[in-house]
PDB file of C-alpha atoms in Angstrom:
ATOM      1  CA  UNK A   1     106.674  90.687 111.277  1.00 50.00           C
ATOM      2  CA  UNK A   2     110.093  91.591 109.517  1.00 63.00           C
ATOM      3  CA  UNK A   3     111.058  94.048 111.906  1.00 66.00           C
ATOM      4  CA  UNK A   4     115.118  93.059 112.749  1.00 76.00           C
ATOM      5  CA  UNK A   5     114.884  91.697 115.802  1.00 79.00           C
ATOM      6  CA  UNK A   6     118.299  93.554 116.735  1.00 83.00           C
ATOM      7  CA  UNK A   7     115.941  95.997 117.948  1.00 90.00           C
ATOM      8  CA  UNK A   8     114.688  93.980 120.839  1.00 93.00           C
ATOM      9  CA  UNK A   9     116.127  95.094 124.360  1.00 94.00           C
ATOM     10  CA  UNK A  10     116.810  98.736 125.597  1.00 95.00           C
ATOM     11  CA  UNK A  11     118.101 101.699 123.716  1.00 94.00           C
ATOM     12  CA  UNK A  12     119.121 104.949 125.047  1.00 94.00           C
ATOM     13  CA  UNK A  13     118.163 108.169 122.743  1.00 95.00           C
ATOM     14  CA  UNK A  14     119.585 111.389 123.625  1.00 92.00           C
ATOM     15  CA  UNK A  15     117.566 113.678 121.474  1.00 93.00           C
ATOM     16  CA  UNK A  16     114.050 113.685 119.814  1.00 92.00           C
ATOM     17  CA  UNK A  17     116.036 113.490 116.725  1.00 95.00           C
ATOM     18  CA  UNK A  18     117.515 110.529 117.706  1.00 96.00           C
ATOM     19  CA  UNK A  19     113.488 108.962 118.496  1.00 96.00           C
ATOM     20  CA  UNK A  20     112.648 110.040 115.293  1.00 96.00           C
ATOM     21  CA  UNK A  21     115.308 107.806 113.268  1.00 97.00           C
ATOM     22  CA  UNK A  22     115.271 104.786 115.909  1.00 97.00           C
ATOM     23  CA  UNK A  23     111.316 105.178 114.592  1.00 97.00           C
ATOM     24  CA  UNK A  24     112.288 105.377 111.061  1.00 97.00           C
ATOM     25  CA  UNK A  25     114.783 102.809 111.405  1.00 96.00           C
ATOM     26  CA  UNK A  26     111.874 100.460 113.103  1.00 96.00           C
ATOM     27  CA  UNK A  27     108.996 102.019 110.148  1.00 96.00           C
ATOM     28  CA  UNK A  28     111.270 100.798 107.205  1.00 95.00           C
ATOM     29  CA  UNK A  29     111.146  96.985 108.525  1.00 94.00           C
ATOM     30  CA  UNK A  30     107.134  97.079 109.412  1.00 95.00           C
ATOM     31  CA  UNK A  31     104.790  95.222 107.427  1.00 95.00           C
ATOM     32  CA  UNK A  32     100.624  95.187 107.222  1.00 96.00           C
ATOM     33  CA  UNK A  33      99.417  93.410 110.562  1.00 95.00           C
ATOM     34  CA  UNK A  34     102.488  94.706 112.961  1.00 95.00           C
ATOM     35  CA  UNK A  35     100.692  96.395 116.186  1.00 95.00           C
ATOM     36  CA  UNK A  36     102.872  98.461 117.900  1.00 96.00           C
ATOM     37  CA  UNK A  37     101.761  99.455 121.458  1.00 96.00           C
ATOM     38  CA  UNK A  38     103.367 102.565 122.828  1.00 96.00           C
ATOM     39  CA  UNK A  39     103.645 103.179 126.323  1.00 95.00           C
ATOM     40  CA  UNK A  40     105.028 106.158 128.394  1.00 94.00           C
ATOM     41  CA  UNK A  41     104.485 109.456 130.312  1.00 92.00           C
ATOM     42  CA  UNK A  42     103.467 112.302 128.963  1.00 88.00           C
ATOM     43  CA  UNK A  43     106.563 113.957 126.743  1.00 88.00           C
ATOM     44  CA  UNK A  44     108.247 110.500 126.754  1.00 92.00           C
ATOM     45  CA  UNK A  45     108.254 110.585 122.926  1.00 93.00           C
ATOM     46  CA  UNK A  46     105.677 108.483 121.889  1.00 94.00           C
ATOM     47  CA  UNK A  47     104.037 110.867 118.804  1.00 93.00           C
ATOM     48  CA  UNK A  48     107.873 111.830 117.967  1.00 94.00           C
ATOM     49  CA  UNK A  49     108.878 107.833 117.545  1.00 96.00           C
ATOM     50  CA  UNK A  50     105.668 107.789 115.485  1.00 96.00           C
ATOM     51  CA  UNK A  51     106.771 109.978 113.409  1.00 96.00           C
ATOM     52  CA  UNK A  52     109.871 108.529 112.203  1.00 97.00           C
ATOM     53  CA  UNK A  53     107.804 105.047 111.980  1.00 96.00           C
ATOM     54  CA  UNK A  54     105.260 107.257 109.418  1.00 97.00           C
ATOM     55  CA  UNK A  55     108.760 108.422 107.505  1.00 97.00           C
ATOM     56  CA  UNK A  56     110.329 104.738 107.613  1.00 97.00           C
ATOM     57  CA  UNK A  57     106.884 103.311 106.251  1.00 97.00           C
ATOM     58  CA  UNK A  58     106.800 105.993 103.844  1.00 97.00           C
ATOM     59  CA  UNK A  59     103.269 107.664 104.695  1.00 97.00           C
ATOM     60  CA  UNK A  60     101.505 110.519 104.147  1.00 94.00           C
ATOM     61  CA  UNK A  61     102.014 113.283 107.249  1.00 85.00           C
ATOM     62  CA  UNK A  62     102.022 115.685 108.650  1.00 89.00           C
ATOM     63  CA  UNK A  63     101.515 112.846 112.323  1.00 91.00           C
ATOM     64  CA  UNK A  64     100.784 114.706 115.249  1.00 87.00           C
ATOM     65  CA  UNK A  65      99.152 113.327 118.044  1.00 82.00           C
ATOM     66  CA  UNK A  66      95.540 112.277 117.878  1.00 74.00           C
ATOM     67  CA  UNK A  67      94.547 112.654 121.418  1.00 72.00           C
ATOM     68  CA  UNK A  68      91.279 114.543 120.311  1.00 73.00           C
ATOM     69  CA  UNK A  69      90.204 112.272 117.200  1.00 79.00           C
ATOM     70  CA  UNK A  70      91.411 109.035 118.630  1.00 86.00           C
ATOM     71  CA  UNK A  71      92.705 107.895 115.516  1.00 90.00           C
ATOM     72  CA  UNK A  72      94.395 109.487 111.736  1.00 91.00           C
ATOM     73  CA  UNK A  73      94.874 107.206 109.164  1.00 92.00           C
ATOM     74  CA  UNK A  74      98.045 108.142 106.984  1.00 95.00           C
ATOM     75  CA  UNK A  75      97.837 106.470 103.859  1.00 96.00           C
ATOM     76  CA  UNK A  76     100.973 104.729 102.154  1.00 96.00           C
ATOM     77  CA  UNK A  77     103.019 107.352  99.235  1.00 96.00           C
ATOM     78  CA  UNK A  78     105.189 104.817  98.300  1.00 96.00           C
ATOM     79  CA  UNK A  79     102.717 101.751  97.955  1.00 95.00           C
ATOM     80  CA  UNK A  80     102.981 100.117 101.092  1.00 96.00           C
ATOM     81  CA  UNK A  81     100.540  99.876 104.229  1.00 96.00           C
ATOM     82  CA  UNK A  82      99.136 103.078 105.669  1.00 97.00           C
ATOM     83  CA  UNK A  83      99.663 103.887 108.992  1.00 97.00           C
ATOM     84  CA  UNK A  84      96.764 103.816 111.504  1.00 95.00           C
ATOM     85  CA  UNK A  85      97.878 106.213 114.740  1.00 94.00           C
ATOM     86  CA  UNK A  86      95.227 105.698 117.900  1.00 93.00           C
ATOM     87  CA  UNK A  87      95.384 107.177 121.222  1.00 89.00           C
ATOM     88  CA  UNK A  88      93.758 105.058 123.150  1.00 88.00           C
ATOM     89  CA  UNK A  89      94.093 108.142 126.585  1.00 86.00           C
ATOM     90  CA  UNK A  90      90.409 109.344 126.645  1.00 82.00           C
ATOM     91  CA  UNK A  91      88.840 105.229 125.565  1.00 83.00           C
ATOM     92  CA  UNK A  92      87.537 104.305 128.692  1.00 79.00           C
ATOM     93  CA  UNK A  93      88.142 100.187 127.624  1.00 78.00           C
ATOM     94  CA  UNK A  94      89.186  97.876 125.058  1.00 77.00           C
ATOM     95  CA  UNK A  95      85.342  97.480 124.050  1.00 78.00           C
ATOM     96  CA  UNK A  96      85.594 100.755 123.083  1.00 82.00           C
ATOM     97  CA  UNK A  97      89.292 100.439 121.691  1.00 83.00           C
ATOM     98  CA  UNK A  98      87.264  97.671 119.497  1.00 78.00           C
ATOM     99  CA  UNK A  99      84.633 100.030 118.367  1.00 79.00           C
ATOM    100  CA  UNK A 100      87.047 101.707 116.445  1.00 87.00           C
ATOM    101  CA  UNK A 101      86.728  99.276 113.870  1.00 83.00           C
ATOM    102  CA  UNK A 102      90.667  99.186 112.934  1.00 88.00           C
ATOM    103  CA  UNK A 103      92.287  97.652 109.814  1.00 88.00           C
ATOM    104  CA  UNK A 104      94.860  95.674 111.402  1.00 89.00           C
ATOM    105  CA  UNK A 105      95.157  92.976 108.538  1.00 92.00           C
ATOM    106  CA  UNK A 106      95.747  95.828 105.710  1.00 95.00           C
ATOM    107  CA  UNK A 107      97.617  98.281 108.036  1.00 96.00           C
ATOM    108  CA  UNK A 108     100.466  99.079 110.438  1.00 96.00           C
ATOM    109  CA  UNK A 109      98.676 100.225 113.836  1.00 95.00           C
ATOM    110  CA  UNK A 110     100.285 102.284 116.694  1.00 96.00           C
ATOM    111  CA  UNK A 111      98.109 102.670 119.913  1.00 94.00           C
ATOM    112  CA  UNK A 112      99.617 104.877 122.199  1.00 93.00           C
ATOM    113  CA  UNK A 113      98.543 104.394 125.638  1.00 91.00           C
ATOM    114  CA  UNK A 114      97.379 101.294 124.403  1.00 91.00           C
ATOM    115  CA  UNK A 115      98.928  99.237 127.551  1.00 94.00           C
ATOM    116  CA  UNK A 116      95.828  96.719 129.210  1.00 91.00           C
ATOM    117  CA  UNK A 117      93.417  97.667 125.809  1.00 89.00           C
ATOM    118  CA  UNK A 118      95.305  96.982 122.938  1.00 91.00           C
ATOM    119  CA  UNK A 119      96.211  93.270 123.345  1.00 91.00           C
ATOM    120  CA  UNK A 120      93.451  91.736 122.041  1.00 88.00           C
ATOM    121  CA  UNK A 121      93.837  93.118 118.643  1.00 90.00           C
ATOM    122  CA  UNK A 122      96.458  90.514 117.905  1.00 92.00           C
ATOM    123  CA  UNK A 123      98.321  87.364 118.714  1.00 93.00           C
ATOM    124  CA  UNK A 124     101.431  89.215 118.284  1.00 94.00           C
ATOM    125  CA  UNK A 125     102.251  92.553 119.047  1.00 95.00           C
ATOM    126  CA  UNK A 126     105.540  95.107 119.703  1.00 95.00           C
ATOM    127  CA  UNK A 127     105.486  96.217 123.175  1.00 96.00           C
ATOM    128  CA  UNK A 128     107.440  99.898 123.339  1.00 97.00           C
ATOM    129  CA  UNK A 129     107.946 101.550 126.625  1.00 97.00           C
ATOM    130  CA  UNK A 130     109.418 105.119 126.851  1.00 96.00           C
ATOM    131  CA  UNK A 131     110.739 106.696 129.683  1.00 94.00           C
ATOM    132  CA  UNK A 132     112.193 109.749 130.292  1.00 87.00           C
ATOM    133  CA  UNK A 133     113.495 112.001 133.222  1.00 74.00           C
ATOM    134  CA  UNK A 134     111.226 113.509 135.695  1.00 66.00           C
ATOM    135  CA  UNK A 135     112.767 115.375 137.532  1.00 59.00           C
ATOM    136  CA  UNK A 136     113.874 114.749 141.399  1.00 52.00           C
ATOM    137  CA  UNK A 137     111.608 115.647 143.776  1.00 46.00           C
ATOM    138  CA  UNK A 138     110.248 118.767 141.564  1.00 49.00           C
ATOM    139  CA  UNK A 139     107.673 118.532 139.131  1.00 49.00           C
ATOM    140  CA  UNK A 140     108.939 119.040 135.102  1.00 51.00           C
ATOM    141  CA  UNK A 141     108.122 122.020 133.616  1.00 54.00           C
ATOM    142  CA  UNK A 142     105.248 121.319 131.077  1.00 51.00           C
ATOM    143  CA  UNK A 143     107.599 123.414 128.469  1.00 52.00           C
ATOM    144  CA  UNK A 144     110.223 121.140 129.056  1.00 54.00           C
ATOM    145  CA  UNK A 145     108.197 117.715 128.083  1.00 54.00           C
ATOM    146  CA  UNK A 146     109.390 117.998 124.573  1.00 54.00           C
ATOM    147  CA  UNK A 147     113.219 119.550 125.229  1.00 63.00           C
ATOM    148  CA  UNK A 148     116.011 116.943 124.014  1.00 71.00           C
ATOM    149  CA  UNK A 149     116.741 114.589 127.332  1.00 80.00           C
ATOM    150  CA  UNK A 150     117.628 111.255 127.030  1.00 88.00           C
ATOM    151  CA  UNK A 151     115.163 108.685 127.142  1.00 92.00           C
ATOM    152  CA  UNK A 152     115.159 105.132 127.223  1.00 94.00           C
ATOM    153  CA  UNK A 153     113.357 102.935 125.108  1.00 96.00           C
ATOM    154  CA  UNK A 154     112.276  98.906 125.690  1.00 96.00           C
ATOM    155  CA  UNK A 155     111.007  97.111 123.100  1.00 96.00           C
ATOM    156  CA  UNK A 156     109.830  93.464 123.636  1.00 94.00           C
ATOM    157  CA  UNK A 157     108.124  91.214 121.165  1.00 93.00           C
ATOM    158  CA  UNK A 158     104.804  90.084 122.982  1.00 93.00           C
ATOM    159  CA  UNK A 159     102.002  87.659 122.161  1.00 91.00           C
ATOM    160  CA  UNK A 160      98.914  85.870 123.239  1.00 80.00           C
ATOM    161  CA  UNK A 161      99.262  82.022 124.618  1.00 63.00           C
ATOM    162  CA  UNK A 162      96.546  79.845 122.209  1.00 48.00           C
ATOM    163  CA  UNK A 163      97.125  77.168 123.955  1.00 44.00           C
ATOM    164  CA  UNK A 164      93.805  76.531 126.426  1.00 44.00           C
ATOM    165  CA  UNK A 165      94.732  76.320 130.278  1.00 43.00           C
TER     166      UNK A 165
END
């Protein structure tokens, strides 16, 4: 993984604009085998910070969400590894997570949702939670989930013990 690890720790983004680069920012260091599991409410930013990683990677768009197909492979423009973009919402389990038969050695995989599914795809993964406001004791406005607010991003480097315990 040759993402800079600078990017370890919390940022604050004010604007979806803002996701998008820190994405494109992250894309331009990721390599073939880097699983990146996105976590985060609904209109946290998760398909926006995708996007920039698709733009930093250099891939072919456009990369919306893929809540109804489960997964959209965006192949490499500029000769690098596509992009393989799961929601992992509707899977029921990592069995089924599993039955998606991913490329993980010749790709860069995002799993949104991914959180308690996703692990066992790797050793080594990029753990990226996104919050953002909700609101006091009111409920958002569904038109509001993708209207500039800050957010805050964590992103922690995570991987599987192999030692036997």
């Amino acid at each position: 993984m040759s993402v800079d690890p600078a990017f370890l720790g919390h940022h604050e983004v004010d604007t979806s604009a803002a996701m998008e680069q820190l994405g494109v920012r992250i894309g331009e260091g990721l390599t073939a085998g880097d699983l990146l599991i996105l976590t985060g409410p609904l209109g946290a930013g998760k398909t926006t910070f995708t996007r920039g990683l698709a733009r930093g990677l250099g891939v072919r768009g456009p990369v919306q969400s893929p809540t109804f197909v489960i997964a959209r492979t965006h192949p490499s423009i500029v000769g690098r590894a596509p992009l393989v973009h799961v929601d992992a919402y509707r899977l029921g389990s990592d069995a089924e997570l599993d039955d998606l038969d991913l490329d993980l050695a010749r790709s860069v995989v995002v799993v949104e949702w991914g959180r308690g599914m996703a692990e066992e795809l790797a050793d080594t993964w990029w753990d990226i939670e996104l919050e953002r406001p909700v609101g006091g004791d009111e409920l958002l406005d569904p038109s509001e989930l993708d209207a500039d607010a800050p957010r805050r991003v964590t992103i922690t480097r995570e991987g599987r013990s192999t030692t036997a315990g």
